[in-house]
Tab-separated table of C-alpha atoms and ligand atoms in Angstrom:
chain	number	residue	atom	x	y	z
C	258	UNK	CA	-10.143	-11.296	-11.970
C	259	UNK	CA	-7.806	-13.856	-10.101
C	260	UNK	CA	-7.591	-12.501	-6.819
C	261	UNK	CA	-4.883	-14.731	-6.002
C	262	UNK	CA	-2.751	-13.787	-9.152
C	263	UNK	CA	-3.285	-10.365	-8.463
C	264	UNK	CA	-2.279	-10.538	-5.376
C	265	UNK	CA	0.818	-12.631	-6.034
C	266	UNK	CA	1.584	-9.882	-8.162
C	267	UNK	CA	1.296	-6.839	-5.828
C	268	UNK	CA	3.046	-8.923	-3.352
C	269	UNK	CA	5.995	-9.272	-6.005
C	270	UNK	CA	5.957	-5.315	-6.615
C	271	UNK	CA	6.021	-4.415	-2.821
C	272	UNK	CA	9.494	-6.263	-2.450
C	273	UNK	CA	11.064	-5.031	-5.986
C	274	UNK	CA	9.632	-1.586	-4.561
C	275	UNK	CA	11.026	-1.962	-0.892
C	276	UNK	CA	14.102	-4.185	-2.220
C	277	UNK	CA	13.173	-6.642	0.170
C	278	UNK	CA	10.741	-6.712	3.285
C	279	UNK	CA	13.239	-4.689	6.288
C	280	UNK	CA	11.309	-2.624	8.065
C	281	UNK	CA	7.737	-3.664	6.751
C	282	UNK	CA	4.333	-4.062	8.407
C	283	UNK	CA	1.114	-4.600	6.657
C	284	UNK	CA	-1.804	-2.411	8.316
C	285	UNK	CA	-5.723	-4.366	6.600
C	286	UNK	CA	-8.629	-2.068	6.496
C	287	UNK	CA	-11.791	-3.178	7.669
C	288	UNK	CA	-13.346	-5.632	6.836
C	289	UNK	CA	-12.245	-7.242	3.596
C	290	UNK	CA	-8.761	-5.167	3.700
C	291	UNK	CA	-7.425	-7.460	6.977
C	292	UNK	CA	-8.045	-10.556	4.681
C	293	UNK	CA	-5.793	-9.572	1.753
C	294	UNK	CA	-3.744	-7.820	4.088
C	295	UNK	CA	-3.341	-11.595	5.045
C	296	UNK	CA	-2.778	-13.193	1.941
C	297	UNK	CA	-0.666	-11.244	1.286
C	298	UNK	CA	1.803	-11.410	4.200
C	299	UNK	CA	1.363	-15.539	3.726
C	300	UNK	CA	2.605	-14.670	0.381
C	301	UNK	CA	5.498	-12.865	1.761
C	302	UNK	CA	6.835	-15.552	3.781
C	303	UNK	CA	6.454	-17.877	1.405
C	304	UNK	CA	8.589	-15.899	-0.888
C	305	UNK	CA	11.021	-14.042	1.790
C	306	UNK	CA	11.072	-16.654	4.085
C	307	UNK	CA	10.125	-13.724	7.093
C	308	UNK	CA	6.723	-12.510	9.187
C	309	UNK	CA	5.721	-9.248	8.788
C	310	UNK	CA	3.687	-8.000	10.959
C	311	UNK	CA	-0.025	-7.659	9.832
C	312	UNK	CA	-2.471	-5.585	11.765
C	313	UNK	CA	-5.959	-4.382	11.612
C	314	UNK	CA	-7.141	-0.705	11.104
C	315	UNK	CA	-10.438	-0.137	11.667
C	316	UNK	CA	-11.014	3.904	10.371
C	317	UNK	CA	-14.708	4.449	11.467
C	318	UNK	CA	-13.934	7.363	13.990
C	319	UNK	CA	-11.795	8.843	11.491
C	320	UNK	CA	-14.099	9.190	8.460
C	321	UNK	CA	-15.473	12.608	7.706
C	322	UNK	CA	-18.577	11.861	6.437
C	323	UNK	CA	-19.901	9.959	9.396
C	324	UNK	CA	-20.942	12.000	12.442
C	325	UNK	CA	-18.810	12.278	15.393
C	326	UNK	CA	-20.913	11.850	18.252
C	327	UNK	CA	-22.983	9.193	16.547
C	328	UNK	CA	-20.325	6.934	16.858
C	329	UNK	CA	-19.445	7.407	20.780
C	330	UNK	CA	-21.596	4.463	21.412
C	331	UNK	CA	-21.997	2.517	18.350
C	332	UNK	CA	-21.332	-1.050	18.782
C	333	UNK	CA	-20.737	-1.389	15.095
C	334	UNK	CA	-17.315	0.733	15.679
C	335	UNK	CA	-14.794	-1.722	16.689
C	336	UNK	CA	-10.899	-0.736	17.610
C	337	UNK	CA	-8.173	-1.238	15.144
C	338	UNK	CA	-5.672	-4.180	16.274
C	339	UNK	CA	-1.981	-2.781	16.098
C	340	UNK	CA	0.439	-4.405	18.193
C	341	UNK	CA	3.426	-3.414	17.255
C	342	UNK	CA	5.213	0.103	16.672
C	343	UNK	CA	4.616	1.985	13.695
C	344	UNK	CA	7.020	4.480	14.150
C	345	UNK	CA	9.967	4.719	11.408
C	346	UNK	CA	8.201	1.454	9.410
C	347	UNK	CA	7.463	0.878	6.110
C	348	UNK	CA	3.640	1.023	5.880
C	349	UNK	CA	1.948	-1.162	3.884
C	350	UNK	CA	-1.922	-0.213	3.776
C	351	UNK	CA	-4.171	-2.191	2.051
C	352	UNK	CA	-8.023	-2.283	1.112
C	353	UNK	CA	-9.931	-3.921	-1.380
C	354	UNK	CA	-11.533	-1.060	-3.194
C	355	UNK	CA	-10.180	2.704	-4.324
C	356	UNK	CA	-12.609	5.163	-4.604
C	357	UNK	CA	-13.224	8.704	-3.772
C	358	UNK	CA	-10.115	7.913	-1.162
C	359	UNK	CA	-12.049	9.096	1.888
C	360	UNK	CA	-11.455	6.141	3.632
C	361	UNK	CA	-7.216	6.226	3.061
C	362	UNK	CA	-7.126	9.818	3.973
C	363	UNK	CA	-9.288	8.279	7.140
C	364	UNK	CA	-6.902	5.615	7.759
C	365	UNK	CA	-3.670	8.041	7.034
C	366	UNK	CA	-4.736	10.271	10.250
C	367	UNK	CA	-5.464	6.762	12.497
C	368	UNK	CA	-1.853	5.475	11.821
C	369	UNK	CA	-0.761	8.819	12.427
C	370	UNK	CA	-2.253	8.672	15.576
C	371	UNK	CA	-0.682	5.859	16.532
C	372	UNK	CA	3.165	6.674	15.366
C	373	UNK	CA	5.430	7.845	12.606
C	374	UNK	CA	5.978	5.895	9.737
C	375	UNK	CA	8.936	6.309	7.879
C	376	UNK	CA	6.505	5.509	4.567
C	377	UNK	CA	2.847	4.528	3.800
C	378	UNK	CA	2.219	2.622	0.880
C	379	UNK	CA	-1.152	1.632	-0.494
C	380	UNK	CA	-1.905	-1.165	-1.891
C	381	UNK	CA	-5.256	-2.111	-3.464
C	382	UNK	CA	-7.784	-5.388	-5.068
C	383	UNK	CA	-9.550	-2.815	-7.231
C	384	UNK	CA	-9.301	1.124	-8.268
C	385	UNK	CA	-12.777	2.241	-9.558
C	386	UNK	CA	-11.922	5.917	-10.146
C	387	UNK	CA	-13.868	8.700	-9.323
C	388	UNK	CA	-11.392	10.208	-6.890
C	389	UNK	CA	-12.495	13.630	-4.560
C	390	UNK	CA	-8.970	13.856	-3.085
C	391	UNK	CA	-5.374	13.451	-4.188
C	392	UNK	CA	-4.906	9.910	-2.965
C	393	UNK	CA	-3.205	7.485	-5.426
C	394	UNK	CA	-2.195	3.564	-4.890
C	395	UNK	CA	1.223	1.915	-5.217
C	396	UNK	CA	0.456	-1.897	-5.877
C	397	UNK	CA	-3.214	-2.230	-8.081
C	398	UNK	CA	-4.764	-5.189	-8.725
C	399	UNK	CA	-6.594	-4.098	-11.267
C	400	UNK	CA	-8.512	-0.929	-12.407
C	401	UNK	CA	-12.227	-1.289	-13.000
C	402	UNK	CA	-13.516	1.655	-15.087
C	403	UNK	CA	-17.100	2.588	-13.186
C	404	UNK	CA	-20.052	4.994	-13.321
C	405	UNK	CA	-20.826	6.407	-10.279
C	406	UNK	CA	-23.615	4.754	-9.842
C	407	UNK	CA	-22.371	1.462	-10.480
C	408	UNK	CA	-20.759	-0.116	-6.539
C	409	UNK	CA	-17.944	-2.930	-6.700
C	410	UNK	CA	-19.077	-5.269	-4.303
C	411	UNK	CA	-15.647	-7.608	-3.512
C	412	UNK	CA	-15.879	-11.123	-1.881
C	413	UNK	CA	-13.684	-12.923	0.099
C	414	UNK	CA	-13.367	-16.302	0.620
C	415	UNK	CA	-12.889	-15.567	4.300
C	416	UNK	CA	-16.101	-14.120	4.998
C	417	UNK	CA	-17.924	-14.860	1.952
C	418	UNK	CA	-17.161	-18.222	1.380
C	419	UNK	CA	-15.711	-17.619	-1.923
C	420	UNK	CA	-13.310	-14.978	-3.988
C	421	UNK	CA	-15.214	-12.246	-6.682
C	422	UNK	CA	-15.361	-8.996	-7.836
C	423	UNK	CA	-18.978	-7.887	-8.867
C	424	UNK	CA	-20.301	-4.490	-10.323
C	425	UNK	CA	-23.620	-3.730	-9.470
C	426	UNK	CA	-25.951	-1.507	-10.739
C	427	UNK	CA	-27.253	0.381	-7.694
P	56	PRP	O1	-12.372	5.431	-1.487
P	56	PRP	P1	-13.670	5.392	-0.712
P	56	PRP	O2	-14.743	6.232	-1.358
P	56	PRP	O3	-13.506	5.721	0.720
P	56	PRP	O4	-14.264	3.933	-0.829
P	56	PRP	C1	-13.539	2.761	-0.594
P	56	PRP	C2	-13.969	2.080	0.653
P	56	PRP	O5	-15.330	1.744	0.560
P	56	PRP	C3	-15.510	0.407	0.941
P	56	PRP	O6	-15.862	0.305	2.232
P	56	PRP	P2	-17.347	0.600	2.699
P	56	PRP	O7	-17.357	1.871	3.465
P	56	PRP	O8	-18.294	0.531	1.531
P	56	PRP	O9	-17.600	-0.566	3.711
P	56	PRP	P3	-17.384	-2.130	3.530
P	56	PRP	O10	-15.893	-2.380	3.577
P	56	PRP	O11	-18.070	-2.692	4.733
P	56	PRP	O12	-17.993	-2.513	2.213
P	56	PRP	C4	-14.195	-0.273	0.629
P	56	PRP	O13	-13.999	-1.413	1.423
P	56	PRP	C5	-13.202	0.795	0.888
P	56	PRP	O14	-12.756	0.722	2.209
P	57	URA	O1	-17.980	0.674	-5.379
P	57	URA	C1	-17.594	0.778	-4.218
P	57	URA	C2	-17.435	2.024	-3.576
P	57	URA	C3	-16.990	2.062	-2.315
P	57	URA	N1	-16.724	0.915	-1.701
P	57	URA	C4	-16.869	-0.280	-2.302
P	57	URA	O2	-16.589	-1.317	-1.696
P	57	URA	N2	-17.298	-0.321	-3.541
């Protein structure tokens, strides 16, 4: 896939959807979620001529398949950075794989947390499938077909040094 096409593309669809960019802030889950979270606001102002706000949403705490107390005192769980108001925005999630959805129903109680969005969108590199709750994405990138026991391992440039989508046979 060409990340950058695709997200050129979704970045295209989230203004014909929003008819413009009022009211919009981009939320990136961790980790590889902040960096096309990125992209795609660069995108944005390229084409709109405008900063949105991009933040970072880090979802650990909220996950319900990690426990609890175990993560009290985990250094691996970092905060999300948010610093601006979410209340009566247009949320713009994005992450760079779709799966079971665990991790947007995660990141769906953090931003409410945090404030009242007039709208959540989701935007997302890859949907794999295999879905265990009623979550759905607005922009796509592109669907990948899996087995479960196949993984989509996504690289960015960023952190990776370079831009891919893999499946791997686990
Ligand atoms: O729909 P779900 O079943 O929740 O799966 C999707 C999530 O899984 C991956 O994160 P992962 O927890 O593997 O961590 P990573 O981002 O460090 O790879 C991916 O980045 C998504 O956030
Ligand atoms: O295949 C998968 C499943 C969850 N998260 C990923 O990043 N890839």
């Amino acid at each position: 896939m060409a990340m950058q096409r695709a997200l050129t593309r979704i970045t295209y669809e989230i203004i014909e959807h929003n008819k413009g960019i009022d009211g919009l802030v981009i939320l990136g889950i961790k980790t590889r979620g902040i960096y096309l979270a990125q992209r795609i606001a660069n995108r944005l102002k390229q084409l709109e001529n405008a900063t949105v706000p991009v933040g970072e949403l880090d979802v650990t705490k909220y996950r319900d398949d990690i426990e609890h107390d175990s993560t009290e005192n985990d250094p691996q769980v970092t905060v999300s950075k948010i610093d601006f108001p979410l209340t009566d925005k247009k949320v713009i999630l994005v992450d760079d794989v779709l799966y079971t959805g665990r991790t947007i129903r995660a990141a769906m109680s953090a931003i409410m947390d945090l404030g009242r969005p007039k709208q959540i969108n989701l935007a997302v590199l890859v949907d794999r499938g295999h879905r265990e709750l009623p979550i759905r994405a607005d922009f796509v990138g592109k669907n990948i077909p899996s087995s479960q026991s196949e993984r989509i391992r996504v690289a960015v440039t960023e952190i990776d040094g370079h831009d891919s989508v893999e499946i791997i046979d686990r």
